[in-house]
Backbone as a ProteinNet text record, in pm:
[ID]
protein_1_A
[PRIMARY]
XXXXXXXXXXXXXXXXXXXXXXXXXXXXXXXXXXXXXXXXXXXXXXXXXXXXXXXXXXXXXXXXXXXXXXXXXXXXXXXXXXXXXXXXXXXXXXXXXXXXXXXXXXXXXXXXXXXXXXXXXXXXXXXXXXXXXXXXXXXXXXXXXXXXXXXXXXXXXXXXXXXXXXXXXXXXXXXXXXXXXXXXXXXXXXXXXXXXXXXXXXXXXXXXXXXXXXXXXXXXXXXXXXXXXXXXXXXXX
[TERTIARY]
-331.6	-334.9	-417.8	-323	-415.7	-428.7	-544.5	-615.1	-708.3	-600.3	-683.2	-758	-878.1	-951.7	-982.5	-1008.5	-978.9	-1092.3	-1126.4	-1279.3	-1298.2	-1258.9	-1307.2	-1350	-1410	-1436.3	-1561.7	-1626.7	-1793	-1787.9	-1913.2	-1935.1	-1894.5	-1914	-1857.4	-1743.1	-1658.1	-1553.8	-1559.6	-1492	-1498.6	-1369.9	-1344.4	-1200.8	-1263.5	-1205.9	-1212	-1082.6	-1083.3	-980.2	-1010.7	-943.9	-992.9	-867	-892.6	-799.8	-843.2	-778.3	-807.4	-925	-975	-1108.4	-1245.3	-1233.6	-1294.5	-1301.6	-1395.7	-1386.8	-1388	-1259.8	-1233.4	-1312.1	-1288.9	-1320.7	-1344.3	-1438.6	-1458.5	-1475.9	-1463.1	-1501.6	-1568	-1662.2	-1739.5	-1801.1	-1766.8	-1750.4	-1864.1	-1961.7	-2047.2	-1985.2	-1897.4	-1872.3	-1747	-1796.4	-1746.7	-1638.6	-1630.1	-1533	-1410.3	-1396.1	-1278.1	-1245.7	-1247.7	-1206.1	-982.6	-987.3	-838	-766.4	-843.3	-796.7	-788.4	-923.5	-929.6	-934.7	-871	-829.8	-703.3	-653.5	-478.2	-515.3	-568	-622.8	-709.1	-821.1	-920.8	-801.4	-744.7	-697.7	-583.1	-538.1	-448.8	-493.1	-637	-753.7	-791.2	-815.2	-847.8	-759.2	-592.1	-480	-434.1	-461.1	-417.4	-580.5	-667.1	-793.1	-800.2	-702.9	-700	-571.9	-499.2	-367.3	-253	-267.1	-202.8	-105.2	15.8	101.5	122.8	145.2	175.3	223.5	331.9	385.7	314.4	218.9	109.5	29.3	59.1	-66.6	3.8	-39.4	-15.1	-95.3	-196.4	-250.4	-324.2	-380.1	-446.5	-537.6	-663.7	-770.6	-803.7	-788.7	-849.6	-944.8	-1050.8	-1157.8	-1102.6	-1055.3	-998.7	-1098.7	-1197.9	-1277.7	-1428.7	-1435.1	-1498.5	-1561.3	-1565.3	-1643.7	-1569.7	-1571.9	-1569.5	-1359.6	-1319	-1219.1	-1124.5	-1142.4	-1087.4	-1066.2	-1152.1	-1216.4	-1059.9	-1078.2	-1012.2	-871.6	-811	-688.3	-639.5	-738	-700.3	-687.2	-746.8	-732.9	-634.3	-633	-486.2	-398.5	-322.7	-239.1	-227.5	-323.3	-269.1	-210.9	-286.9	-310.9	-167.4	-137.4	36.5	150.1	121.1	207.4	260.5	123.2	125.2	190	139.1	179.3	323.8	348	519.2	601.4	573.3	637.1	629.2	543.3	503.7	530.1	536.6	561.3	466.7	323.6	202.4	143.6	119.4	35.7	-26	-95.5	-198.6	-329.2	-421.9	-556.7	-642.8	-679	-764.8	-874.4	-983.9	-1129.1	-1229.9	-1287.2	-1437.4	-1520.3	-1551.3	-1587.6	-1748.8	-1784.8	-1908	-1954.2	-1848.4	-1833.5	-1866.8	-1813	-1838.5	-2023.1	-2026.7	-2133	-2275.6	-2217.1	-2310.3	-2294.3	-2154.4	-2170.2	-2290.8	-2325.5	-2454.4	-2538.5	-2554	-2695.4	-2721.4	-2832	-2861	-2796.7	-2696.1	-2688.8	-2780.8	-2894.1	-3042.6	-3100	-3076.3	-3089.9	-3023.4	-3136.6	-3057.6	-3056.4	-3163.8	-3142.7	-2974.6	-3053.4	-2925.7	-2928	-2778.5	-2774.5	-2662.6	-2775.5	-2706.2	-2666.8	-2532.8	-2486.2	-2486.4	-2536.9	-2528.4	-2425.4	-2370.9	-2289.9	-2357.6	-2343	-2407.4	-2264.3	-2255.8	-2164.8	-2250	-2326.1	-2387	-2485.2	-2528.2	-2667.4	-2689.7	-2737.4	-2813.9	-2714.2	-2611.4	-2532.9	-2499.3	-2410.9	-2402.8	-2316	-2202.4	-2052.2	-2177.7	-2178.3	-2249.1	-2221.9	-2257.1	-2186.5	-2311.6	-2301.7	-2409.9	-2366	-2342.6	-2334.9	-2469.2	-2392.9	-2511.1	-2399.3	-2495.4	-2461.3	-2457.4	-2352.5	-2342.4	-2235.9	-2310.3	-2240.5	-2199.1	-2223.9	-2145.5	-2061.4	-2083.1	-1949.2	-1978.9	-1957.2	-2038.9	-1947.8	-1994.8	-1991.2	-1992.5	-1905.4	-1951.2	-1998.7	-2171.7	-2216.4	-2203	-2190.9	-2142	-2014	-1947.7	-1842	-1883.8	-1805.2	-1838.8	-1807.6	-1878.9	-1896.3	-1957.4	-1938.3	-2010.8	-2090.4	-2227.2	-2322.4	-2461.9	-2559	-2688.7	-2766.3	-2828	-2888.4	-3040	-3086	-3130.9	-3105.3	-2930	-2891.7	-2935.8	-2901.1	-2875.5	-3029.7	-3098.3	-3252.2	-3284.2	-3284.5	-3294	-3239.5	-3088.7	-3009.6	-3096.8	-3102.6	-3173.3	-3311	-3401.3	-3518.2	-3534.2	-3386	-3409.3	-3378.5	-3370	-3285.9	-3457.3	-3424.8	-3530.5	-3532.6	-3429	-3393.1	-3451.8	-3470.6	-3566.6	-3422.5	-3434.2	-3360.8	-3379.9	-3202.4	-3225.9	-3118	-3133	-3030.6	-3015.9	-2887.7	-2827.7	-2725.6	-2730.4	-2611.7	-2659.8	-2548	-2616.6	-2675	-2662.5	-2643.3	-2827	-2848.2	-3027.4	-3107.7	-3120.2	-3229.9	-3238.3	-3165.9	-3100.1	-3188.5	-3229.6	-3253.7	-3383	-3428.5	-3548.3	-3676.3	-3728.6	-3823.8	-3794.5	-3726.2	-3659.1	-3667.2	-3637.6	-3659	-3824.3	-3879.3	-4000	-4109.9	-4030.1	-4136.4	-4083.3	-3952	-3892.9	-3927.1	-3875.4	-3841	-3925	-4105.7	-4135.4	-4144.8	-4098	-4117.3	-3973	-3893.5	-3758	-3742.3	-3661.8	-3620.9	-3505.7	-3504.3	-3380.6	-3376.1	-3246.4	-3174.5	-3121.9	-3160.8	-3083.3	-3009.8	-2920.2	-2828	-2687.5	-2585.8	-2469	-2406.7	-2293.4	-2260.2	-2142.3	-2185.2	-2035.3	-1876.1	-1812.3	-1688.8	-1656	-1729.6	-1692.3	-1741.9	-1800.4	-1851.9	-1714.9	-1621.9	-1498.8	-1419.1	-1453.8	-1402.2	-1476.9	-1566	-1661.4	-1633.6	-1552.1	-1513.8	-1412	-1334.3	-1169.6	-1171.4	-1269.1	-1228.9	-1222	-1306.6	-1313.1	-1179.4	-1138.3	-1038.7	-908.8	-802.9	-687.8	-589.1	-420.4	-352.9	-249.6	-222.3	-139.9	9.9	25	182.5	308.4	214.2	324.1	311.8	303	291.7	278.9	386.6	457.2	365.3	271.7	226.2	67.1	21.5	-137.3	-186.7	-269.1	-382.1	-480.6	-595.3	-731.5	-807.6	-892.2	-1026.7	-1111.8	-1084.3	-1199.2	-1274.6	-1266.6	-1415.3	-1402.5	-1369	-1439	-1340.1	-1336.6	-1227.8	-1279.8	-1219.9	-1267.3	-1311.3	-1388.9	-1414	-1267.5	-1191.2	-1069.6	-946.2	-966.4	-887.1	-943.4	-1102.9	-1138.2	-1158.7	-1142.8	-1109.5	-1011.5	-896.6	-761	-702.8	-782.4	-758.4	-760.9	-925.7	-1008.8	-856.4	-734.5	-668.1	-496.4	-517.3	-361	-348.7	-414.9	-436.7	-271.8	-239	-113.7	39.8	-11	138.7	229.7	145	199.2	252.7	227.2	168.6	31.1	60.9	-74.2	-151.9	-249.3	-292.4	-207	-191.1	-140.6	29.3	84.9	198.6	227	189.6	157.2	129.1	23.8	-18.9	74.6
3041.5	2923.3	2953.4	2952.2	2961.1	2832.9	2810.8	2685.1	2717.9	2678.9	2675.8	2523.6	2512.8	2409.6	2430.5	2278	2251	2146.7	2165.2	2040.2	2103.1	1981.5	2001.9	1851.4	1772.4	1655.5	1605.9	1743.2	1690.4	1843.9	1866.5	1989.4	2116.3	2150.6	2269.3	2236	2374.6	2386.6	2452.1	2483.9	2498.8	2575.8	2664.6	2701.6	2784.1	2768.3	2798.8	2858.4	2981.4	3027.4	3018.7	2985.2	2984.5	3033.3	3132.7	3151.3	3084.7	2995.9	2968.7	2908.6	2836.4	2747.5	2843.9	2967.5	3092	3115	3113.5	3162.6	3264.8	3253.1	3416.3	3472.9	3388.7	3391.4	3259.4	3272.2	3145.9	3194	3084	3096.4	2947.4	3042	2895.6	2895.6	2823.8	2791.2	2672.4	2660.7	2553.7	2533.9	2580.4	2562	2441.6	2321	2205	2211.8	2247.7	2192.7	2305.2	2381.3	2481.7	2458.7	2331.6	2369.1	2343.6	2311.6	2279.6	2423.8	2482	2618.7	2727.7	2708.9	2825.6	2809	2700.2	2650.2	2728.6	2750.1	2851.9	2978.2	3013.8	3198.1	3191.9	3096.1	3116.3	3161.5	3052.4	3043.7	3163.1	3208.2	3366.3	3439	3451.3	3573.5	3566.1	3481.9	3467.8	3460.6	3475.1	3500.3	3653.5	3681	3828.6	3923.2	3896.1	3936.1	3968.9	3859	3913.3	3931	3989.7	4004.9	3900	3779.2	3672.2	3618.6	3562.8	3491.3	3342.2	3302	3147.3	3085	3144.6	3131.5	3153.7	3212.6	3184.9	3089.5	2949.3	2896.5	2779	2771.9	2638.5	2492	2479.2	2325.8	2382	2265.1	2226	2115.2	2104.2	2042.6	1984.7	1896.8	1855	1759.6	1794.8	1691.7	1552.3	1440	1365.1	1216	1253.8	1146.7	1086.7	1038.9	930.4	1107.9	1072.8	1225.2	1156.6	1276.8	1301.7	1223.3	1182.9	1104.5	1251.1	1313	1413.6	1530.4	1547.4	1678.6	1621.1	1464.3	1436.6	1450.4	1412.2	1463.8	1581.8	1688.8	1851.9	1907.8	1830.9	1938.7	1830.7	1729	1656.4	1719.3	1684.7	1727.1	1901.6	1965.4	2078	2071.9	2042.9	2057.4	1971.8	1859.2	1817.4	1877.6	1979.1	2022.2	2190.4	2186.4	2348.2	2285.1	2161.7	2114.7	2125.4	2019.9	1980.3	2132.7	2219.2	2343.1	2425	2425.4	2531.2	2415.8	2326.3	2228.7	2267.9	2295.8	2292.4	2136.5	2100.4	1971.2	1981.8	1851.4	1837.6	1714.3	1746.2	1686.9	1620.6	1492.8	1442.6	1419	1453.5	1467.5	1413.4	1318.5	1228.9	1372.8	1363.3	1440.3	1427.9	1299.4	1252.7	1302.5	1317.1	1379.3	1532.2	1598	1749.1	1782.7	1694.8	1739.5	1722.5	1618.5	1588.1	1699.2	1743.2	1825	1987.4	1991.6	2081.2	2044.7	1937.7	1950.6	2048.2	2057.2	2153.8	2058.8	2138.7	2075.1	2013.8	2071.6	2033.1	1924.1	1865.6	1721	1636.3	1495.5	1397.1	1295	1284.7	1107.9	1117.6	1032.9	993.3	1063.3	1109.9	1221.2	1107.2	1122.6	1019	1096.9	1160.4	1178.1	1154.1	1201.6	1136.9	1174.5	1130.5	1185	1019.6	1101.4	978.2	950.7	797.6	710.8	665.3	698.6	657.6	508.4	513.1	341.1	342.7	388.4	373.3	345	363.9	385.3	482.7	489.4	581.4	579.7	694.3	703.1	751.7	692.4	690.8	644.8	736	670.5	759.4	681.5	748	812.1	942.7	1020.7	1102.8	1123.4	1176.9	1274.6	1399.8	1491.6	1445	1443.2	1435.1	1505.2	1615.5	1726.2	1797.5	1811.9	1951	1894.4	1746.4	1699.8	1618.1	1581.5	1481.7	1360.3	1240.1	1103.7	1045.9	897.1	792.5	687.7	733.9	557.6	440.7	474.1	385.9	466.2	370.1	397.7	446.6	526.7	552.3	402.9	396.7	278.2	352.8	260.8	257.8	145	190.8	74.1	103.4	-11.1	37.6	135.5	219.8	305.4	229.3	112.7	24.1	-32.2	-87.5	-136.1	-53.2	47.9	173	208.8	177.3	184.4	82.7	2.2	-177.3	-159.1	-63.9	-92.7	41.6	133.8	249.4	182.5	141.8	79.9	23	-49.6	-146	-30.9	84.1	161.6	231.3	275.2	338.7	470.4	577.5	688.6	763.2	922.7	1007.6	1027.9	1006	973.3	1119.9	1195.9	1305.5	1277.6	1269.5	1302	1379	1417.9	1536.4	1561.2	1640.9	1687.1	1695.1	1753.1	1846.2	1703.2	1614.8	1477.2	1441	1477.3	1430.3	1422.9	1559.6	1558.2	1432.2	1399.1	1293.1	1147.7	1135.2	1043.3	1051	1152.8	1195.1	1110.8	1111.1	1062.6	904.5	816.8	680.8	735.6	826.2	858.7	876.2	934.6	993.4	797.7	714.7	654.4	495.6	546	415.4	452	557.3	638.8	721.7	720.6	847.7	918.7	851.6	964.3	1022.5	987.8	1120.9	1195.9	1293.1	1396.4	1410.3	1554.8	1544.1	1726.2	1763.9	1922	1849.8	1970.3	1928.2	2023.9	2045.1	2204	2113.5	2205.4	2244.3	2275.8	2184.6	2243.3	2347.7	2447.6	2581.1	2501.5	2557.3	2485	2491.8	2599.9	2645.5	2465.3	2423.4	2268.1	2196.7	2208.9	2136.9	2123.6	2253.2	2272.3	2178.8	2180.9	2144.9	1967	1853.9	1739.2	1719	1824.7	1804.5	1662.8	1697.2	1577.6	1419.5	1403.2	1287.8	1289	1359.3	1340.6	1307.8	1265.3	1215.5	1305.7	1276	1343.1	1286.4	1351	1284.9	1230.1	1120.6	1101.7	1084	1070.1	1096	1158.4	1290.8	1338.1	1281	1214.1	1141.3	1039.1	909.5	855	875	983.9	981.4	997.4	942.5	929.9	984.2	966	1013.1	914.2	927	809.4	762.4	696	665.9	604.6	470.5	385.3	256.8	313.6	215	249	126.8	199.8	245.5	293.8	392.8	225	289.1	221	136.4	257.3	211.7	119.4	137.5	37.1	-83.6	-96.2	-247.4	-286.2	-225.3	-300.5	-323.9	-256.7	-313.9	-452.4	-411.8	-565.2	-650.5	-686.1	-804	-901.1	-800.1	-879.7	-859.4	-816.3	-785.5	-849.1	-916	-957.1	-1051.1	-1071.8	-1149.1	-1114.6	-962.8	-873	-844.4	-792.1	-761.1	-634.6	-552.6	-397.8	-322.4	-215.9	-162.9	-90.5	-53.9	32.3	175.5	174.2	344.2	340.5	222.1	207.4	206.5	128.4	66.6	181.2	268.9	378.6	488.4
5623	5537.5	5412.5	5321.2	5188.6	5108.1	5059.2	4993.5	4864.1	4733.1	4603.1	4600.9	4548.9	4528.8	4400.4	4309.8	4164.1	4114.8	4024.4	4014.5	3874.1	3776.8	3639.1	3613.9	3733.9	3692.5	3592.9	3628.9	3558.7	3432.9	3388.9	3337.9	3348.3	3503.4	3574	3637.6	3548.9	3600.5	3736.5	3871.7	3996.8	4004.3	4014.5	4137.4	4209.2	4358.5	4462.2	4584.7	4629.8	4709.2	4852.2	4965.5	5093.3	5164.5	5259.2	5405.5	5475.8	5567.4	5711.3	5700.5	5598.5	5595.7	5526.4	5483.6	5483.8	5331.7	5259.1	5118.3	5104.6	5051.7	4974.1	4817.7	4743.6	4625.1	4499.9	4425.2	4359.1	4199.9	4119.5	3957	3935.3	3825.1	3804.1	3705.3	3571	3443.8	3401	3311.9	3267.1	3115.2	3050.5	2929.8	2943	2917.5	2910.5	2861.4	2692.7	2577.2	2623.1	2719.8	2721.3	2880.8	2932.5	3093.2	3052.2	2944	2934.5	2834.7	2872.9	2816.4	2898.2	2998	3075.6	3208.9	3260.7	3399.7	3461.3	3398.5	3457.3	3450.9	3334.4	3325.8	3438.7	3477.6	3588.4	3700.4	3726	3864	3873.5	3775.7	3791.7	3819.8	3774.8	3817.5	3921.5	3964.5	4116.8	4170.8	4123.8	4273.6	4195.8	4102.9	4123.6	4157	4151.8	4213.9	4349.6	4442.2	4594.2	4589	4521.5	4565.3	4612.6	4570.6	4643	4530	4555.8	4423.7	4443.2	4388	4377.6	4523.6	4559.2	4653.5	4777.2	4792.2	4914.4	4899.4	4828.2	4821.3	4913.1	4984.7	5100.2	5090.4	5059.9	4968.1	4924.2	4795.1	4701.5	4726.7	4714.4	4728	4558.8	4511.8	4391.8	4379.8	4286.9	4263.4	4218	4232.1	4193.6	4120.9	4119.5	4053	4141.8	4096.4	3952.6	3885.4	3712.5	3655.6	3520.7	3426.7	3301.5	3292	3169.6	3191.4	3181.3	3074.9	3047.5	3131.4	3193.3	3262.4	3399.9	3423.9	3568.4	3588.9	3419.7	3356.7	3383.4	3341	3363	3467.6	3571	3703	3764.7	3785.8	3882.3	3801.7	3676.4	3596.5	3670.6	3649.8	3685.7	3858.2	3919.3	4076.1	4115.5	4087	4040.9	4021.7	3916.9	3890.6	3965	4005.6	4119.8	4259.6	4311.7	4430.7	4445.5	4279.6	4303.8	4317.4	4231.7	4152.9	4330.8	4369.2	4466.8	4619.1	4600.3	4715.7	4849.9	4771.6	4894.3	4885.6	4992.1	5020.4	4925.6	4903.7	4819.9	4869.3	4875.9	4877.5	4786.6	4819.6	4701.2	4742	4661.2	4716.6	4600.5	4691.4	4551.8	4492.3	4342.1	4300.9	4375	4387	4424.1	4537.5	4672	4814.7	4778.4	4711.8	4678.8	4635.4	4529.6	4469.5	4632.6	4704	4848.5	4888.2	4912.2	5038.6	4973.2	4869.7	4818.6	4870.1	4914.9	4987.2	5124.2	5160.6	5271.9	5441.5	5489	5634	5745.6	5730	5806.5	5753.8	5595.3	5589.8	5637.8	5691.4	5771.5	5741.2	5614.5	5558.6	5472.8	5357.1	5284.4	5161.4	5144.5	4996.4	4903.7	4841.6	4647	4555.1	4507.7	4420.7	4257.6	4205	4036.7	3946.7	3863	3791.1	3689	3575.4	3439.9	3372.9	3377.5	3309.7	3212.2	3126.9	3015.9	3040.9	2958.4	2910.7	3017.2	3116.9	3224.4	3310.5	3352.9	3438.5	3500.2	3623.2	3720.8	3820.3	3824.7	3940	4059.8	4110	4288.4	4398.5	4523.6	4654.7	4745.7	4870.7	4959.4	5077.5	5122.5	5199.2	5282.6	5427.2	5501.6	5611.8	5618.4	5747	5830.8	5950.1	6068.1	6163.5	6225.7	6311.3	6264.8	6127.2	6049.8	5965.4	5952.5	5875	5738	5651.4	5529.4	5598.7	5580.8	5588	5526.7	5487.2	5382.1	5450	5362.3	5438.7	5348.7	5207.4	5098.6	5001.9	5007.3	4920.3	4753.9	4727.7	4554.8	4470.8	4412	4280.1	4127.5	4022.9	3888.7	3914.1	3870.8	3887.5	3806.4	3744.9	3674.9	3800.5	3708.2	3829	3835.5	3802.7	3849.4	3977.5	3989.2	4110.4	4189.9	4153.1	4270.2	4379.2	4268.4	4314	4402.4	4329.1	4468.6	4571.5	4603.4	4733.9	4808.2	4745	4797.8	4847.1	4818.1	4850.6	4959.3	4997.2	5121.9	5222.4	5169.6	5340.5	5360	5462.7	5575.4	5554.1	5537.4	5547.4	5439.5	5429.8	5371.5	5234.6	5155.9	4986.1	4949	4896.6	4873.1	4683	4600.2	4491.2	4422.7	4416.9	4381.8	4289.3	4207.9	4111.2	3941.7	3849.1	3727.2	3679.2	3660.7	3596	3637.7	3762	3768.6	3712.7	3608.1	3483.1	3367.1	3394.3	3268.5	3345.8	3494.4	3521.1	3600.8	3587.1	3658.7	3635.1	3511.3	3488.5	3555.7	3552.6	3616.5	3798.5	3817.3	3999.8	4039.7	3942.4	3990.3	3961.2	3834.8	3863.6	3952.3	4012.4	4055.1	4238.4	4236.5	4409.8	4392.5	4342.9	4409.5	4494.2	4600.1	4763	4738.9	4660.6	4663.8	4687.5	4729.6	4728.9	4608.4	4523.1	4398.9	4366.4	4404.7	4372.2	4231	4094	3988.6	3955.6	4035	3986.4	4012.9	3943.8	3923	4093.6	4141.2	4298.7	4232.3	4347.5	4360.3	4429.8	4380.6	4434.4	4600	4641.2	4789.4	4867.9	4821.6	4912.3	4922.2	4847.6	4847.9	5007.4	5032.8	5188.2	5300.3	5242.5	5356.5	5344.5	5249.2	5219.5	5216.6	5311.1	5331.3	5400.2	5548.8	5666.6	5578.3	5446.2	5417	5257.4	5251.2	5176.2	5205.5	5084.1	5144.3	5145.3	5228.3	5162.4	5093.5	4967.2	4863.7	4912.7	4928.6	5049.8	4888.2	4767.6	4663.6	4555.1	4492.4	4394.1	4291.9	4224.9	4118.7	4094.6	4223.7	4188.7	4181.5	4239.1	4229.9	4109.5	4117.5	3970.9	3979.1	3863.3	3864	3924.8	4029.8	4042	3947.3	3852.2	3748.7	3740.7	3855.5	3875.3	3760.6	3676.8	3521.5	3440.4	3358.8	3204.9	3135.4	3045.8	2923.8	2818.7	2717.9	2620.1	2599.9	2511.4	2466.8	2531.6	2654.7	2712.5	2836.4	2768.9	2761.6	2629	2518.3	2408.1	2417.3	2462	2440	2504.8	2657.1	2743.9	2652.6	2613	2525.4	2429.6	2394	2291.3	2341.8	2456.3	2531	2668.8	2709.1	2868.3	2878.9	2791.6	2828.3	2814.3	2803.4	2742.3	2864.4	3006.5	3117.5	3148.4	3014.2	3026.6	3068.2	3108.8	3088.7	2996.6	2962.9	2883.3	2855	2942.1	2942.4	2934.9	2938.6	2935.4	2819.8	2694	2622.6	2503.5	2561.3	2462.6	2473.6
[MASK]
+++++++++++++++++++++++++++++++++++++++++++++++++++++++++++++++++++++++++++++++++++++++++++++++++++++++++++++++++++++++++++++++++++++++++++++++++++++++++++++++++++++++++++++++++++++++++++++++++++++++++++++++++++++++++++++++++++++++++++++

């Protein structure tokens, strides 16, 4: 069983190769402004790197959201179009679930995900290890990372947050949650595997989308003066 995994939702770009659950090989990109350039050259290199062609690829694992709007575009769009073309399953996986599963397995409280939606906001959901497996104990949301603090406060459990997006909110953790725990790195794509059990599988190509959580600027301005057209934004544009 061969398994490419795909994640250009945040900063770092991610591809990832797996046999049989087993990483073979990975690439891993921090240069933002080129993941829509160098997402297909990555992933050729890494199937002519182990010798493998298109045609061995049996599913696809994609980061499918909440993250960057653009970034979420490039990898379904691609991961779509490899599925349909190559007719391997396909997998959809919270970008938010990935960046958890970086945390260390021997933690047992609760791991908070960050990814920054701007003005003090935040794509977040709360996950925790159990038996080797990541868990959702809260669903992913957009929310003030204020809220996020109040709901965190009432829990009991040892608070771990994680992902590139932390630095941006640190000084707000250290004087809101100082007993925190907070990793501020970049996750490797190989964690993708490890958030299969909580991912879906795509039952329609044609109709899956990106997870985005929130609209874009542009199409809640557009609502504000179209709410009665009975299109959508994207129909529309």
């Amino acid at each position: 069983m061969i398994t490419l995994g795909i994640d250009t939702s945040n900063k770092t770009m991610g591809i990832s190769l797996y046999q049989d659950q087993n990483l073979m090989a990975e690439y891993v990109s921090t240069n933002k402004k080129n993941h829509s350039v160098t997402l297909m050259p990555a992933i050729d290199f890494l199937m002519q790197e182990n010798q493998l062609k298109p045609s061995d690829i049996d599913e696809i694992l994609v980061a499918s959201g909440p993250g960057s709007y653009t970034g979420l575009r490039i990898a379904v769009t691609t991961a779509k179009t490899l599925a349909w073309t190559l007719k391997a399953d396909l997998y959809s996986l919270s970008s938010l679930a990935i960046i958890a599963a970086g945390a260390p397995q021997q933690f047992c409280g609760l791991i908070v995900p960050l990814i920054n939606a701007r003005r003090d906001n935040v794509y977040t959901g709360i996950y925790q290890w159990q038996n080797g497996e990541m868990r959702v104990v809260k669903p992913d949301g957009h929310l003030s990372i204020y809220e996020l603090f109040t709901q965190l406060k009432e829990q009991n459990d040892e608070i771990l947050f994680i992902g590139e997006d932390v630095p941006v909110f640190e000084s707000m953790i250290a004087t809101e949650m100082p007993q925190a725990n907070y990793i501020a790195d970049s996750i490797l794509p190989r964690t993708m595997q490890l958030v299969k059990n909580i991912g879906e599988k795509v039952s329609s190509i044609d109709e899956f989308t990106p997870q985005y959580l929130k609209l874009v600027e542009a199409e809640e301005n557009w609502l504000k003066t179209h709410k009665s057209e009975g299109k959508s934004y994207v129909e529309r544009v």
